[in-house]
Structures are given as C-alpha cells and as structure tokens.
PDB file of C-alpha atoms and ligand atoms in Angstrom:
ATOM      1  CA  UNK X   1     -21.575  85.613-168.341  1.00  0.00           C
ATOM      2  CA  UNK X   2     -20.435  84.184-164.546  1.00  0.00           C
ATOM      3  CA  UNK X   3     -17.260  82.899-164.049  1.00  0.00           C
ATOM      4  CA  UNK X   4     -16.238  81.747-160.289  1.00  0.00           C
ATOM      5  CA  UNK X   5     -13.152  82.101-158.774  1.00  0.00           C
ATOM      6  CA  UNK X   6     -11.836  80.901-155.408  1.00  0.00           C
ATOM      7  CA  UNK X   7     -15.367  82.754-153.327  1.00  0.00           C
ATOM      8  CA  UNK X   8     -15.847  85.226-155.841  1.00  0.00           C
ATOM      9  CA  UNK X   9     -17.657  85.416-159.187  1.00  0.00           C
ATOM     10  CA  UNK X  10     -16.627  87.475-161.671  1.00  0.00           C
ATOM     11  CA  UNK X  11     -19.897  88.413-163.755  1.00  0.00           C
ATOM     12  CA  UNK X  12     -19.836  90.426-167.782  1.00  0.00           C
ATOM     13  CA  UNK X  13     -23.108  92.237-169.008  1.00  0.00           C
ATOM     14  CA  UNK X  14     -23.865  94.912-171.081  1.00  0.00           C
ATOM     15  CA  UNK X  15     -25.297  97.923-169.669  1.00  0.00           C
ATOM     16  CA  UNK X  16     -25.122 101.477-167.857  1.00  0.00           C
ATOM     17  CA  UNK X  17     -22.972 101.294-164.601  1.00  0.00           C
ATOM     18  CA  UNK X  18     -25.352 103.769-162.691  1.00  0.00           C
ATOM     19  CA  UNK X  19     -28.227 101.451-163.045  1.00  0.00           C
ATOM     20  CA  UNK X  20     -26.534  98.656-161.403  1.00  0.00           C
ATOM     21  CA  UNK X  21     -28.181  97.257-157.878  1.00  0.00           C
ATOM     22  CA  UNK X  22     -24.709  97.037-155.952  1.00  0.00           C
ATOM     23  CA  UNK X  23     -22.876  98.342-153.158  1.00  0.00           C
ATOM     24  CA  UNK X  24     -20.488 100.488-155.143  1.00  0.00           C
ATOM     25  CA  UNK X  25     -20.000 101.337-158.435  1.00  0.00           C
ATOM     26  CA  UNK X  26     -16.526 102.438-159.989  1.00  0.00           C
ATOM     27  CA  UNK X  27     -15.946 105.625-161.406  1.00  0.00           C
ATOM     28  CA  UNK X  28     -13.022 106.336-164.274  1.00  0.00           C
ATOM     29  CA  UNK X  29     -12.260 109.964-162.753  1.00  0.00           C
ATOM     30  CA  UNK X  30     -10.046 112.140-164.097  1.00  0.00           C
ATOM     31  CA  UNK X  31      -7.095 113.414-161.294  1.00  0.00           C
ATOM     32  CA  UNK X  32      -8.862 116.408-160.477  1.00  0.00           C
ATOM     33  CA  UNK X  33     -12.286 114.757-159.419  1.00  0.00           C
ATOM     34  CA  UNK X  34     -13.474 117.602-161.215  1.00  0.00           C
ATOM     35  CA  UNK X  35     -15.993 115.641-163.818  1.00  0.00           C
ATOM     36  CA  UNK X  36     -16.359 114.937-166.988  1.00  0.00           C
ATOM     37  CA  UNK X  37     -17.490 113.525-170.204  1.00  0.00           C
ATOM     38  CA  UNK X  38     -18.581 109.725-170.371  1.00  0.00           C
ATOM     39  CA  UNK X  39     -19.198 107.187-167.613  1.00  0.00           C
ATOM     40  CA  UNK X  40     -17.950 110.119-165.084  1.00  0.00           C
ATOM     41  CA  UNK X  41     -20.111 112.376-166.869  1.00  0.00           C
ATOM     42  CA  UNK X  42     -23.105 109.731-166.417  1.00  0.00           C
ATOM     43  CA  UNK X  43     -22.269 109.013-162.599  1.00  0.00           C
ATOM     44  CA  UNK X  44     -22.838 112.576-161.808  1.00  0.00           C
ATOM     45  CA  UNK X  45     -25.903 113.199-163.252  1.00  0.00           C
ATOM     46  CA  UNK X  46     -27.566 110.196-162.053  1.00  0.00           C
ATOM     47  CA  UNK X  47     -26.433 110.759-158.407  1.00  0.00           C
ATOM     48  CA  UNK X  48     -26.766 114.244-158.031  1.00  0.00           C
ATOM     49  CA  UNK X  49     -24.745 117.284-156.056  1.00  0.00           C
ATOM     50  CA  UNK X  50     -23.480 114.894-153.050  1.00  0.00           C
ATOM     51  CA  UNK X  51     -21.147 113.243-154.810  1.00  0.00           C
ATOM     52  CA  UNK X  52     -19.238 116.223-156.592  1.00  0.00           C
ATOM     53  CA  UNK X  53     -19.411 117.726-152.765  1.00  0.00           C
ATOM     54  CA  UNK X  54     -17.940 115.271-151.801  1.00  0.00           C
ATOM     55  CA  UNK X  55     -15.056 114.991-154.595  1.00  0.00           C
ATOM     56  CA  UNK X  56     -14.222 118.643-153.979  1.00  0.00           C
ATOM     57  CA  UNK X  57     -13.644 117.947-150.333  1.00  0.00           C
ATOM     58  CA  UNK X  58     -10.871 115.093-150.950  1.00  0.00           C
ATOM     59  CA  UNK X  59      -9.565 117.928-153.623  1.00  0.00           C
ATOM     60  CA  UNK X  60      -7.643 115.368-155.921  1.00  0.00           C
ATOM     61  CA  UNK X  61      -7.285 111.707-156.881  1.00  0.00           C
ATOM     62  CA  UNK X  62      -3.697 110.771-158.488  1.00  0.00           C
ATOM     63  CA  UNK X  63      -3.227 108.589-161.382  1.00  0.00           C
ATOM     64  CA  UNK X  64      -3.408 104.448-160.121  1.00  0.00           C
ATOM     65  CA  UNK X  65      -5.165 105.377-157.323  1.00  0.00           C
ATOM     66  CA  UNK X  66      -8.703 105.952-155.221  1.00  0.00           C
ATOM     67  CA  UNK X  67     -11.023 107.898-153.082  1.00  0.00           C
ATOM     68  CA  UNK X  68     -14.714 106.686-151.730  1.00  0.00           C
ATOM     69  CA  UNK X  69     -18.080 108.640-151.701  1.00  0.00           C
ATOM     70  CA  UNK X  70     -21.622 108.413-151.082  1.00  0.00           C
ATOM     71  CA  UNK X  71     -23.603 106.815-154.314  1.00  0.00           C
ATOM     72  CA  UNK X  72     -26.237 110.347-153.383  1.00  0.00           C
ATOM     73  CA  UNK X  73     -28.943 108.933-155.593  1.00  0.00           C
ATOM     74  CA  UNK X  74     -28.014 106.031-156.957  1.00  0.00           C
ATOM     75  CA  UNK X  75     -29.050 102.354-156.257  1.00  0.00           C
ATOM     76  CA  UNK X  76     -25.513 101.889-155.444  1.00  0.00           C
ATOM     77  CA  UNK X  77     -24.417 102.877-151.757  1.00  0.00           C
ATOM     78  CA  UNK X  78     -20.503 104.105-152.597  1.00  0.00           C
ATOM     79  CA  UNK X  79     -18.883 105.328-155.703  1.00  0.00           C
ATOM     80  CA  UNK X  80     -15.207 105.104-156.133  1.00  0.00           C
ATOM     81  CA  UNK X  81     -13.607 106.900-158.076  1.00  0.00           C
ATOM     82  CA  UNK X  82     -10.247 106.018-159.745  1.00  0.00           C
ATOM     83  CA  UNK X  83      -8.321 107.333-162.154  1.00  0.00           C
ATOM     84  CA  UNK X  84      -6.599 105.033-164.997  1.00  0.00           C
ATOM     85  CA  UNK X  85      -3.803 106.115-167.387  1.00  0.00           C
ATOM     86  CA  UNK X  86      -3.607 108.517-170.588  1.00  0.00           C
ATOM     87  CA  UNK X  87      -3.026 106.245-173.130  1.00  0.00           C
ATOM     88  CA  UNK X  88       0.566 107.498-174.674  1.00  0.00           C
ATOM     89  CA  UNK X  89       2.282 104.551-176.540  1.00  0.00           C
ATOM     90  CA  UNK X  90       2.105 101.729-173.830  1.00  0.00           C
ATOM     91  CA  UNK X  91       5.792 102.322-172.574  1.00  0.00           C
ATOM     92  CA  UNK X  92       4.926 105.118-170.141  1.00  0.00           C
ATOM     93  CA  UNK X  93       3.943 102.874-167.227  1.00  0.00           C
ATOM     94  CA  UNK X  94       0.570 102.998-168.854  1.00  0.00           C
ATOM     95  CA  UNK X  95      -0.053  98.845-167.630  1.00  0.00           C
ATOM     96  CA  UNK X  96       1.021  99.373-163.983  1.00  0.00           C
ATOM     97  CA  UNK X  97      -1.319 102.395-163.492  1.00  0.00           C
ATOM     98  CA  UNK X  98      -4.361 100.797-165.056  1.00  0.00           C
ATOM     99  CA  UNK X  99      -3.677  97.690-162.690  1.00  0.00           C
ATOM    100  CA  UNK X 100      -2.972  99.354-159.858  1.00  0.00           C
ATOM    101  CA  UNK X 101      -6.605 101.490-160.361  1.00  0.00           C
ATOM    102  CA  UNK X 102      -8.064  98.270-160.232  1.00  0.00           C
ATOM    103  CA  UNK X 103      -6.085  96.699-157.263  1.00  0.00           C
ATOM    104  CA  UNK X 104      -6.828  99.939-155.216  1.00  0.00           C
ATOM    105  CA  UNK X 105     -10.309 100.505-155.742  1.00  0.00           C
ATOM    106  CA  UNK X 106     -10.739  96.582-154.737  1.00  0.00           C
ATOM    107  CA  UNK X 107      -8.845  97.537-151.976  1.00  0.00           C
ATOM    108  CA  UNK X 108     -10.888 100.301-150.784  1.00  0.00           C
ATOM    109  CA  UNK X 109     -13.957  98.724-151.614  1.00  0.00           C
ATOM    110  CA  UNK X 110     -12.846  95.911-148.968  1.00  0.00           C
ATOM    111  CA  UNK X 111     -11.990  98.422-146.392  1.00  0.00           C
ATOM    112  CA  UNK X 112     -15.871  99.904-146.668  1.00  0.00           C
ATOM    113  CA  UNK X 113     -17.131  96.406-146.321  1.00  0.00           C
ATOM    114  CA  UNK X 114     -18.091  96.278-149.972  1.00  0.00           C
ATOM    115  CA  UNK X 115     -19.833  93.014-151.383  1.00  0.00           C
ATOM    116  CA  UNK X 116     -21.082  93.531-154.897  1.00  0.00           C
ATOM    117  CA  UNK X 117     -18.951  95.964-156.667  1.00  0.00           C
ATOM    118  CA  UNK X 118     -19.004  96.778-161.287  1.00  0.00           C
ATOM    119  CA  UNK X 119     -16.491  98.238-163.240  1.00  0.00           C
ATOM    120  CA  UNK X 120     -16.602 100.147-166.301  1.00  0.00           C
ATOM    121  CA  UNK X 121     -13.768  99.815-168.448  1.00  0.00           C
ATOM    122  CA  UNK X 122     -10.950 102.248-167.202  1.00  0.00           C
ATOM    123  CA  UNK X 123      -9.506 104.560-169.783  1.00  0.00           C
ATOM    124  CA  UNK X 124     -10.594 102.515-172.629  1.00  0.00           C
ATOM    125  CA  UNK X 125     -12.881 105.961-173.854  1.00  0.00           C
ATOM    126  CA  UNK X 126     -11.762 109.075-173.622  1.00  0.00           C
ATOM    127  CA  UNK X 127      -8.155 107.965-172.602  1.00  0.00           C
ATOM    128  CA  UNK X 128      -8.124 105.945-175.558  1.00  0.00           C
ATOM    129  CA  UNK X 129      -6.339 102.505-173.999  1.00  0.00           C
ATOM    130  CA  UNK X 130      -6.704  99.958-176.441  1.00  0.00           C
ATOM    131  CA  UNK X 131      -9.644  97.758-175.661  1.00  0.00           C
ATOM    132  CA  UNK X 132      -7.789  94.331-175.850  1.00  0.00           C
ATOM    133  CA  UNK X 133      -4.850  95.468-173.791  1.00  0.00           C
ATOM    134  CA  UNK X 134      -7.360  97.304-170.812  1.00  0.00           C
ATOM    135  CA  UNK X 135      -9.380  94.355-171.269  1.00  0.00           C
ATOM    136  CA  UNK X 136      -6.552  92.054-170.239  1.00  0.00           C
ATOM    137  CA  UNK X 137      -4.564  93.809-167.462  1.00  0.00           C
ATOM    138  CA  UNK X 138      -8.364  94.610-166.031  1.00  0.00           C
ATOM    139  CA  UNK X 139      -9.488  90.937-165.598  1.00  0.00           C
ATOM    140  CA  UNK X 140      -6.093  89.998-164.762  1.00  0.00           C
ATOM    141  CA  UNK X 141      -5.869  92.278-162.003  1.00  0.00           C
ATOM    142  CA  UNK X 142      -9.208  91.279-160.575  1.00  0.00           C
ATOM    143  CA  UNK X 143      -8.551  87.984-161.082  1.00  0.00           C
ATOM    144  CA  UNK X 144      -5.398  87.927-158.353  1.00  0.00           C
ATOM    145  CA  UNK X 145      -7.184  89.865-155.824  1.00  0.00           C
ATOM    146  CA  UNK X 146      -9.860  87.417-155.852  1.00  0.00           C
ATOM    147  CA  UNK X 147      -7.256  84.871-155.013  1.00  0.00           C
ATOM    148  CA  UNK X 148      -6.327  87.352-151.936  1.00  0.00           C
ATOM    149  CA  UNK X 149      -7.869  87.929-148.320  1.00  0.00           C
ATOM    150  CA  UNK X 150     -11.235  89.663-149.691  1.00  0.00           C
ATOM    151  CA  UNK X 151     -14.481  89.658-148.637  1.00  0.00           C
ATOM    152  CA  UNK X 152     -15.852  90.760-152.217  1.00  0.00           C
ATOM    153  CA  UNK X 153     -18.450  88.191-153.516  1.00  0.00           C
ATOM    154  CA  UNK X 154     -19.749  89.489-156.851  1.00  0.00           C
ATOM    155  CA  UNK X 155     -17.373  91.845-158.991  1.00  0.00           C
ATOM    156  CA  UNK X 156     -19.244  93.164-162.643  1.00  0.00           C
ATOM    157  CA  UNK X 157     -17.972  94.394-165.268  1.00  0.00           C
ATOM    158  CA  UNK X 158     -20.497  96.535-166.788  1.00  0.00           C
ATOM    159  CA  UNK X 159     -19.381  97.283-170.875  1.00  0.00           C
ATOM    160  CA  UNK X 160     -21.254  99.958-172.367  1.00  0.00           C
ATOM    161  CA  UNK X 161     -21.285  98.643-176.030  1.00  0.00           C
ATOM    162  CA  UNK X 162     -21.734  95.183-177.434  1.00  0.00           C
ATOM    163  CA  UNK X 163     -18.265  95.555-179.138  1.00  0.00           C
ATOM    164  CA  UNK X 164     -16.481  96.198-175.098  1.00  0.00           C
ATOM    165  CA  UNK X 165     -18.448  93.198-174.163  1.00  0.00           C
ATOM    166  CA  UNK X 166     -17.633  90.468-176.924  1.00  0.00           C
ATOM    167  CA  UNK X 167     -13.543  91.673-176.336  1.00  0.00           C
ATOM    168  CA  UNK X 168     -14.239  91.532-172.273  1.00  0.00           C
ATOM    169  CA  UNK X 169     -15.999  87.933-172.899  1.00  0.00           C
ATOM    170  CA  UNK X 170     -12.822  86.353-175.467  1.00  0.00           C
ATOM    171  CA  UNK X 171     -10.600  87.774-172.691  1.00  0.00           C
ATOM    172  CA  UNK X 172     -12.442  86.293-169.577  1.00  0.00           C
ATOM    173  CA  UNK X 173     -12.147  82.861-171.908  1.00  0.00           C
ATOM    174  CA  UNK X 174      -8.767  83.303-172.457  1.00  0.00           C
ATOM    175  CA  UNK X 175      -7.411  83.912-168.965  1.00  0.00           C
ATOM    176  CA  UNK X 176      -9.316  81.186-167.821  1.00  0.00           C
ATOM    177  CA  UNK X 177      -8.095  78.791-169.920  1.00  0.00           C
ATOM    178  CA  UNK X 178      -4.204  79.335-169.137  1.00  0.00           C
TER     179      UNK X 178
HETATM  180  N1  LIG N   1     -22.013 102.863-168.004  1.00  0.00           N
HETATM  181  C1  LIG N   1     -20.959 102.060-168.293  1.00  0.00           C
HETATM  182  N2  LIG N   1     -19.942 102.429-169.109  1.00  0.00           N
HETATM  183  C2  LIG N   1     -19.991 103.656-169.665  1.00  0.00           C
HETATM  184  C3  LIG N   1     -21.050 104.566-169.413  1.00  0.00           C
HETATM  185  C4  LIG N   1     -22.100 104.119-168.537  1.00  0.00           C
HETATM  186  N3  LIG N   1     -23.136 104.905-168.252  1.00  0.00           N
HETATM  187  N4  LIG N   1     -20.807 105.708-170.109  1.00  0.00           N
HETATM  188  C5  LIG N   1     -19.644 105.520-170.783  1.00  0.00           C
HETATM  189  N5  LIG N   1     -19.154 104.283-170.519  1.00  0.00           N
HETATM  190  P1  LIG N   1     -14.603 107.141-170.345  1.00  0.00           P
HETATM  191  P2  LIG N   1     -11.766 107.090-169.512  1.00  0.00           P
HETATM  192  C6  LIG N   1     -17.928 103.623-171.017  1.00  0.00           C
HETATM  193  O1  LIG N   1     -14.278 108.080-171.463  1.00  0.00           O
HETATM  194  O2  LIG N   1     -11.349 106.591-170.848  1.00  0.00           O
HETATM  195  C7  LIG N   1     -14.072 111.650-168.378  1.00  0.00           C
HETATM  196  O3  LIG N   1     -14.279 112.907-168.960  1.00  0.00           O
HETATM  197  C8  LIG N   1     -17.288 104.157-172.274  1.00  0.00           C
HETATM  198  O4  LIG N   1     -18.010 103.701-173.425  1.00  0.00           O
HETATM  199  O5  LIG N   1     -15.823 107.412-169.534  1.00  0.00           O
HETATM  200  O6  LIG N   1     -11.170 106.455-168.290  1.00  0.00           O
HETATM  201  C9  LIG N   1     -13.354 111.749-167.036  1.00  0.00           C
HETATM  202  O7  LIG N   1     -13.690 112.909-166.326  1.00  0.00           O
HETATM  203  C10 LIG N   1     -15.902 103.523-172.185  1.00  0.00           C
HETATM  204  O8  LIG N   1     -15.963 102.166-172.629  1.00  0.00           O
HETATM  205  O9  LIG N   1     -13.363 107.027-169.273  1.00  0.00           O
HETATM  206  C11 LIG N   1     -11.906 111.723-167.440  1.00  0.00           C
HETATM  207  O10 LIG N   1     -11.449 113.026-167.766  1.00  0.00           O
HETATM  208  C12 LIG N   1     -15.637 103.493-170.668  1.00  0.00           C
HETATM  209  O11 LIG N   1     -16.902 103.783-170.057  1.00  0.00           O
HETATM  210  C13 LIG N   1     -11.884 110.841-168.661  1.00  0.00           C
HETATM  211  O12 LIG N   1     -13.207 110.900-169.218  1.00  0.00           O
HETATM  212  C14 LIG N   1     -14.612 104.512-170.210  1.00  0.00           C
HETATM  213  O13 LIG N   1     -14.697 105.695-170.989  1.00  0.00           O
HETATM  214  C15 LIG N   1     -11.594 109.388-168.327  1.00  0.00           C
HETATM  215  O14 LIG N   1     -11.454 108.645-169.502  1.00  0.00           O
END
C-alpha cells in the first residue's frame, strides 16, 4: 500500500526488514547496542561482524534517540539503530520517546543523504507497546517530517506479521482521512 505525501511516499508491506533493497534500514536497538532477540537479533545475523564493530565503538544509544552504521552485508547501505520505549503503562513518557526514535532516525538518515529508508515497528515486540498506539504515534511522526525540509523519497514500513500490517494499513487510512 503507497500513500504520497507532499514529495514523499509512504509505502506498507509485509516482510523481513533485512531483505529490503534500500539505503538504510532501521534497527529497534536496545540502549546498549549490545544485540538482541527479534528484528535486532535478525539485523545482525544477516549483516555480519561490521555492524556490532561498529555499535561497540559508539558504546551506547539512549532511549528516543540514534546512531548510523555500515549495512556490512546487507542490500541496504546504513543501518540505524534506535532505541524506542519499555512499554510501562503509557504515562511514563512512553509516546514522546517512541516519536522522537522516529523523528531522529529520519533525521540522521537525512544527514547521510538517505533516500529510501523501512521501519520495523519500534517496541511493539519485545517492549510490548501496544500495536494500535505504536502504530499511530509511528505514522504520525513520519507523516510531519515528510511535511519538513527532507530529501527522503520513499519511507517503508516493513510489518513482520499480517496482523502488524492490517493495524499499520487501518491506521495509514485513518490519519489520512482527518
Ligand atoms: N523484519 C521486520 N520486522 C521484524 C523482524 C524482521 N526480520 N523480526 C522481528 N520483527 P522487537 P522492540 C518485528 O522485539 O519491541 C531486541 O532484543 C517484530 O515482530 O524486535 O523494539 C533488542 O535488542 C515486532 O513487530 O523490538 C531490544 O532489547 C517488531 O519487529 C528489544 O528487542 C519489533 O520487535 C527491542 O524491542
């Protein structure tokens, strides 16, 4: 599903992130860069030693925020890693963080000269957001910085299950519609 936005498209599918064809990919890191379970977990593997060199190097990535490597094997030339929120009970500053891993990772990703970048879903595994919520402030967040100075053309969201993606899609709908 495409949906264009001022220059930029916003595009949904269903896949794995590391197979993706793009110039970076987005990692949900934990604060340690230290690795992981899940899509972090998946990253790794599929790009190899030069990217956990890397990640020890920079040493640390706090909450809301984000640090660039090489992609090492991957199709994709940069990963970013970011790190969203523990989910607690939504009234820890649990919304600001997961927007502001989005906002900074687009911001990054525009400072590398990044075109094509995909998302997974931040913190909506292991850190157990709640998929509607994550689905919301993630789209919403991407869908001002489009509206910003930015030189990103294509921005993915790549959901693992069919269940991420239908919730993803009704979102997308939804914010579009206001
Ligand atoms: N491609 C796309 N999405 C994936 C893939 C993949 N290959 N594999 C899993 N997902 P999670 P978090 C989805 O747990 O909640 C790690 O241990 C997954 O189904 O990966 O931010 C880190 O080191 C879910 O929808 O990230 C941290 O400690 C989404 O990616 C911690 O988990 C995010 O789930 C971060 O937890």
């Amino acid at each position: 599903m495409e949906t264009r936005i001022h220059n930029a498209t916003i595009v949904l599918s269903q896949g794995d992130i590391t197979e993706q064809d793009v110039d970076a990919i987005v990692n949900a890191a934990n604060k340690r860069l230290a690795g992981g379970g899940g899509v972090d977990g998946a990253i790794h593997r599929a790009g190899g030693p030069a990217i956990m060199e890397e990640c020890r190097k920079i040493g640390g990535c706090p909450t809301g925020t984000a640090v660039i490597t090489t992609g090492g094997n991957l199709p994709a030339n940069y990963v970013i890693h970011t790190v969203g929120p523990v989910y607690r009970n939504g009234t820890s500053g649990e919304p600001e963080l997961l927007k502001n891993a989005y906002l900074n990772s687009l911001k990054l990703a525009d400072q590398h000269n990044v075109k094509t970048i995909a998302f997974p879903s931040i913190s909506t595994g292991a850190y157990g957001y709640p998929l509607k919520d994550a689905a919301k402030i993630a789209l919403s967040a991407v869908k001002d910085y489009i509206k910003t100075e930015t030189n990103i053309k294509k921005i993915y969201f790549v959901l693992f299950s069919s269940r991420d993606f239908e919730v993803y899609r009704e979102t997308l709908s939804m914010l579009m519609s206001k």
